[in-house]
Amino acid sequence: MTAPQTPPDGQPSEEPQPHPSDPGPDAAPAGGGPERARELREGALIALLVALSGALLGVLWAWLAPRIPLISDAHNVYLKNTEGEEAIGADGTFVLLGLAFGVVTAAAVFFFRRRGGIPLVVSLVVGGLLGAGLGWLVGMWLGPTPDVVAHARQVGPGVVFDGPLRLQAKGALLAWPIASMLTLLALVGLFGPRDPEPEWPDWSDRPQHEPRQESQQEPPAGG
């Protein structure tokens, strides 16, 4: 065998030296690579689909929300029932529908994805907020006309007519995204993939330590 040759003093080694800025062979690509890009595309698609489903929320809200009865005389428009709870009922109906849509959309996304993650939660929250806004606009558009004066003139004085569908408490728009986030977290905690448990060494198959035996010296011959 020949000993490795060392380069003479002052001459660089022929072996290539890694540059400090060069990534190693095990280095991950910057920004997460294709996996991160795929998650962003899926998150944008989920947010879009959830937001578009808000049109159905608006249709149901315009159908199920209680109407506000109004009546007019020759000059002004009044509430027919001054102590009526129709306005509060419209807000409550929107909140209940938002909670239901949040649970259903989160369950549907988890059924197809079978996992959680921050991008998925963000897409559900953003899509739920946009869907609630779209449902609010669609419901008002499908409901009675917001021009109360023109409607009162059309029906005539002393005739009861329905007032416009409005959302008094704007905080009701948060019902959908909050329900989506909580539902997804609950489903991931109950049915999501589990992390592998650490493997502990099996001490039962290890041989037990045998007691040390003292060596016996034979007596010298002729003793």
Tab-separated table of C-alpha atoms in Angstrom:
chain	number	residue	atom	x	y	z
A	1	MET	CA	0.000	0.000	0.000
A	2	THR	CA	1.210	3.486	-0.788
A	3	ALA	CA	0.726	6.395	1.552
A	4	PRO	CA	-1.482	9.277	0.359
A	5	GLN	CA	0.519	11.920	-1.352
A	6	THR	CA	0.449	15.355	0.172
A	7	PRO	CA	0.669	18.366	-2.107
A	8	PRO	CA	3.841	20.406	-1.881
A	9	ASP	CA	3.872	23.538	0.186
A	10	GLY	CA	2.205	26.453	-1.531
A	11	GLN	CA	0.232	24.361	-4.056
A	12	PRO	CA	-3.558	23.902	-3.771
A	13	SER	CA	-5.016	20.461	-3.361
A	14	GLU	CA	-6.516	18.831	-6.430
A	15	GLU	CA	-9.641	17.777	-4.512
A	16	PRO	CA	-12.548	20.232	-5.003
A	17	GLN	CA	-13.524	22.096	-1.872
A	18	PRO	CA	-17.194	22.956	-1.284
A	19	HIS	CA	-18.042	26.617	-1.552
A	20	PRO	CA	-19.653	28.092	1.595
A	21	SER	CA	-22.590	29.379	-0.431
A	22	ASP	CA	-23.237	26.079	-2.270
A	23	PRO	CA	-26.163	24.076	-0.815
A	24	GLY	CA	-25.382	20.613	0.361
A	25	PRO	CA	-26.809	17.500	-1.255
A	26	ASP	CA	-29.388	17.152	1.517
A	27	ALA	CA	-30.448	20.805	1.506
A	28	ALA	CA	-34.159	21.431	0.839
A	29	PRO	CA	-35.124	23.845	-1.926
A	30	ALA	CA	-35.828	27.402	-0.840
A	31	GLY	CA	-39.439	28.334	-0.132
A	32	GLY	CA	-40.665	24.761	0.275
A	33	GLY	CA	-40.361	23.837	-3.399
A	34	PRO	CA	-43.144	22.154	-5.378
A	35	GLU	CA	-44.901	20.908	-2.241
A	36	ARG	CA	-45.432	24.424	-0.896
A	37	ALA	CA	-46.593	25.679	-4.305
A	38	ARG	CA	-49.092	22.817	-4.533
A	39	GLU	CA	-50.460	23.616	-1.058
A	40	LEU	CA	-50.897	27.274	-2.018
A	41	ARG	CA	-52.764	26.355	-5.203
A	42	GLU	CA	-55.054	23.972	-3.333
A	43	GLY	CA	-55.666	26.561	-0.629
A	44	ALA	CA	-56.633	29.201	-3.203
A	45	LEU	CA	-58.983	26.748	-4.932
A	46	ILE	CA	-60.628	25.752	-1.640
A	47	ALA	CA	-61.098	29.399	-0.637
A	48	LEU	CA	-62.697	30.150	-4.018
A	49	LEU	CA	-65.116	27.220	-3.854
A	50	VAL	CA	-66.098	28.007	-0.267
A	51	ALA	CA	-66.662	31.660	-1.139
A	52	LEU	CA	-68.872	30.784	-4.111
A	53	SER	CA	-71.049	28.597	-1.903
A	54	GLY	CA	-72.037	31.785	-0.105
A	55	ALA	CA	-74.565	32.417	-2.870
A	56	LEU	CA	-76.569	29.460	-1.550
A	57	LEU	CA	-76.444	30.970	1.936
A	58	GLY	CA	-77.943	34.173	0.542
A	59	VAL	CA	-80.769	32.283	-1.140
A	60	LEU	CA	-81.600	30.411	2.060
A	61	TRP	CA	-81.380	33.577	4.144
A	62	ALA	CA	-83.804	35.425	1.857
A	63	TRP	CA	-86.149	32.440	2.036
A	64	LEU	CA	-86.010	31.662	5.766
A	65	ALA	CA	-85.505	35.059	7.395
A	66	PRO	CA	-88.646	36.591	8.914
A	67	ARG	CA	-90.057	39.629	7.156
A	68	ILE	CA	-90.385	43.050	8.776
A	69	PRO	CA	-93.976	44.307	8.277
A	70	LEU	CA	-94.245	48.022	7.497
A	71	ILE	CA	-97.207	50.310	6.976
A	72	SER	CA	-97.436	53.847	5.676
A	73	ASP	CA	-99.797	56.759	5.750
A	74	ALA	CA	-99.773	59.606	3.342
A	75	HIS	CA	-96.477	60.967	4.667
A	76	ASN	CA	-94.426	58.459	6.729
A	77	VAL	CA	-93.621	54.756	7.017
A	78	TYR	CA	-93.984	52.941	10.341
A	79	LEU	CA	-93.382	49.524	11.804
A	80	LYS	CA	-96.626	47.600	12.002
A	81	ASN	CA	-95.451	45.831	15.167
A	82	THR	CA	-93.386	48.264	17.205
A	83	GLU	CA	-92.276	45.486	19.550
A	84	GLY	CA	-91.654	42.940	16.818
A	85	GLU	CA	-88.489	40.844	16.788
A	86	GLU	CA	-88.291	40.319	13.044
A	87	ALA	CA	-85.080	42.338	12.689
A	88	ILE	CA	-83.373	40.265	15.384
A	89	GLY	CA	-84.767	37.127	13.774
A	90	ALA	CA	-83.116	38.010	10.459
A	91	ASP	CA	-79.735	38.330	12.166
A	92	GLY	CA	-80.258	35.098	14.082
A	93	THR	CA	-81.194	33.247	10.909
A	94	PHE	CA	-78.022	34.469	9.212
A	95	VAL	CA	-75.891	33.371	12.174
A	96	LEU	CA	-77.427	29.891	12.246
A	97	LEU	CA	-76.966	29.489	8.504
A	98	GLY	CA	-73.374	30.688	8.782
A	99	LEU	CA	-72.618	28.160	11.515
A	100	ALA	CA	-74.172	25.363	9.468
A	101	PHE	CA	-72.237	26.326	6.337
A	102	GLY	CA	-69.028	26.532	8.335
A	103	VAL	CA	-69.449	23.028	9.725
A	104	VAL	CA	-70.434	21.527	6.358
A	105	THR	CA	-67.625	23.142	4.352
A	106	ALA	CA	-64.961	22.227	6.903
A	107	ALA	CA	-66.217	18.630	7.060
A	108	ALA	CA	-66.252	18.374	3.259
A	109	VAL	CA	-62.703	19.722	2.952
A	110	PHE	CA	-61.444	17.362	5.653
A	111	PHE	CA	-63.212	14.422	3.979
A	112	PHE	CA	-61.289	15.023	0.742
A	113	ARG	CA	-57.973	16.112	2.281
A	114	ARG	CA	-57.819	13.957	5.420
A	115	ARG	CA	-55.361	16.333	7.070
A	116	GLY	CA	-55.070	19.802	8.535
A	117	GLY	CA	-52.387	22.429	8.312
A	118	ILE	CA	-52.119	26.193	8.462
A	119	PRO	CA	-52.751	26.749	4.700
A	120	LEU	CA	-55.956	24.732	4.909
A	121	VAL	CA	-57.212	26.626	7.960
A	122	VAL	CA	-56.408	29.989	6.361
A	123	SER	CA	-58.188	29.030	3.130
A	124	LEU	CA	-61.311	27.979	5.055
A	125	VAL	CA	-61.336	31.168	7.132
A	126	VAL	CA	-60.817	33.446	4.123
A	127	GLY	CA	-63.323	31.534	2.010
A	128	GLY	CA	-65.872	31.536	4.826
A	129	LEU	CA	-65.554	35.288	5.331
A	130	LEU	CA	-65.923	35.958	1.599
A	131	GLY	CA	-68.829	33.505	1.396
A	132	ALA	CA	-70.619	35.224	4.276
A	133	GLY	CA	-70.204	38.585	2.558
A	134	LEU	CA	-71.499	37.170	-0.709
A	135	GLY	CA	-74.476	35.597	1.058
A	136	TRP	CA	-75.280	38.906	2.718
A	137	LEU	CA	-75.332	40.726	-0.633
A	138	VAL	CA	-77.306	37.997	-2.396
A	139	GLY	CA	-79.872	37.852	0.393
A	140	MET	CA	-80.479	41.585	0.304
A	141	TRP	CA	-80.726	41.482	-3.472
A	142	LEU	CA	-83.306	38.666	-3.403
A	143	GLY	CA	-85.257	40.215	-0.528
A	144	PRO	CA	-87.725	43.104	-0.685
A	145	THR	CA	-86.552	46.307	-2.302
A	146	PRO	CA	-84.485	48.605	-0.071
A	147	ASP	CA	-86.330	51.688	-1.418
A	148	VAL	CA	-88.955	51.833	1.296
A	149	VAL	CA	-90.502	55.113	0.137
A	150	ALA	CA	-91.048	53.903	-3.416
A	151	HIS	CA	-92.479	50.612	-2.141
A	152	ALA	CA	-94.868	52.456	0.183
A	153	ARG	CA	-96.092	54.643	-2.672
A	154	GLN	CA	-96.556	51.563	-4.853
A	155	VAL	CA	-98.757	49.672	-2.402
A	156	GLY	CA	-100.603	52.747	-1.140
A	157	PRO	CA	-101.338	54.090	2.363
A	158	GLY	CA	-102.659	51.720	5.001
A	159	VAL	CA	-101.360	48.592	3.235
A	160	VAL	CA	-98.867	46.343	5.017
A	161	PHE	CA	-95.730	45.496	3.041
A	162	ASP	CA	-92.404	43.832	3.760
A	163	GLY	CA	-89.412	45.906	4.701
A	164	PRO	CA	-85.936	45.323	3.259
A	165	LEU	CA	-83.810	42.416	4.464
A	166	ARG	CA	-80.897	43.843	6.428
A	167	LEU	CA	-78.125	42.564	8.663
A	168	GLN	CA	-78.116	44.745	11.753
A	169	ALA	CA	-75.170	43.047	13.537
A	170	LYS	CA	-72.218	42.859	11.160
A	171	GLY	CA	-70.486	40.470	13.549
A	172	ALA	CA	-72.775	37.761	12.175
A	173	LEU	CA	-70.411	37.576	9.184
A	174	LEU	CA	-67.829	35.893	11.438
A	175	ALA	CA	-70.048	32.923	12.263
A	176	TRP	CA	-69.043	30.999	9.126
A	177	PRO	CA	-65.224	31.349	9.355
A	178	ILE	CA	-65.177	30.685	13.098
A	179	ALA	CA	-67.305	27.552	12.712
A	180	SER	CA	-65.059	26.343	9.860
A	181	MET	CA	-61.885	26.788	11.865
A	182	LEU	CA	-63.200	25.094	15.005
A	183	THR	CA	-64.736	22.213	13.052
A	184	LEU	CA	-61.543	21.519	11.115
A	185	LEU	CA	-59.422	21.585	14.262
A	186	ALA	CA	-61.832	19.195	15.974
A	187	LEU	CA	-61.859	16.770	13.031
A	188	VAL	CA	-58.078	16.809	12.741
A	189	GLY	CA	-57.754	16.150	16.463
A	190	LEU	CA	-60.224	13.254	16.362
A	191	PHE	CA	-59.630	11.608	12.990
A	192	GLY	CA	-56.440	13.153	11.625
A	193	PRO	CA	-53.201	11.221	11.071
A	194	ARG	CA	-51.234	10.475	14.200
A	195	ASP	CA	-47.526	11.031	14.620
A	196	PRO	CA	-45.567	7.780	14.906
A	197	GLU	CA	-44.851	6.830	18.483
A	198	PRO	CA	-41.181	6.630	19.465
A	199	GLU	CA	-39.733	3.137	19.597
A	200	TRP	CA	-38.424	2.208	22.999
A	201	PRO	CA	-35.757	-0.464	23.388
A	202	ASP	CA	-36.997	-3.856	24.508
A	203	TRP	CA	-35.146	-4.590	27.712
A	204	SER	CA	-36.811	-7.982	28.174
A	205	ASP	CA	-34.585	-9.720	25.602
A	206	ARG	CA	-31.347	-8.296	26.940
A	207	PRO	CA	-29.283	-10.885	28.845
A	208	GLN	CA	-29.075	-10.192	32.494
A	209	HIS	CA	-25.733	-9.239	34.009
A	210	GLU	CA	-24.057	-12.289	35.377
A	211	PRO	CA	-22.325	-11.929	38.736
A	212	ARG	CA	-18.617	-11.718	38.552
A	213	GLN	CA	-16.886	-14.905	39.700
A	214	GLU	CA	-13.585	-14.758	41.459
A	215	SER	CA	-10.869	-16.877	39.926
A	216	GLN	CA	-9.666	-19.724	42.115
A	217	GLN	CA	-5.928	-20.171	42.359
A	218	GLU	CA	-4.603	-23.678	42.434
A	219	PRO	CA	-2.340	-24.473	45.395
A	220	PRO	CA	1.321	-24.786	44.493
A	221	ALA	CA	2.555	-28.309	43.883
A	222	GLY	CA	4.242	-29.978	46.784
A	223	GLY	CA	2.528	-27.721	49.297
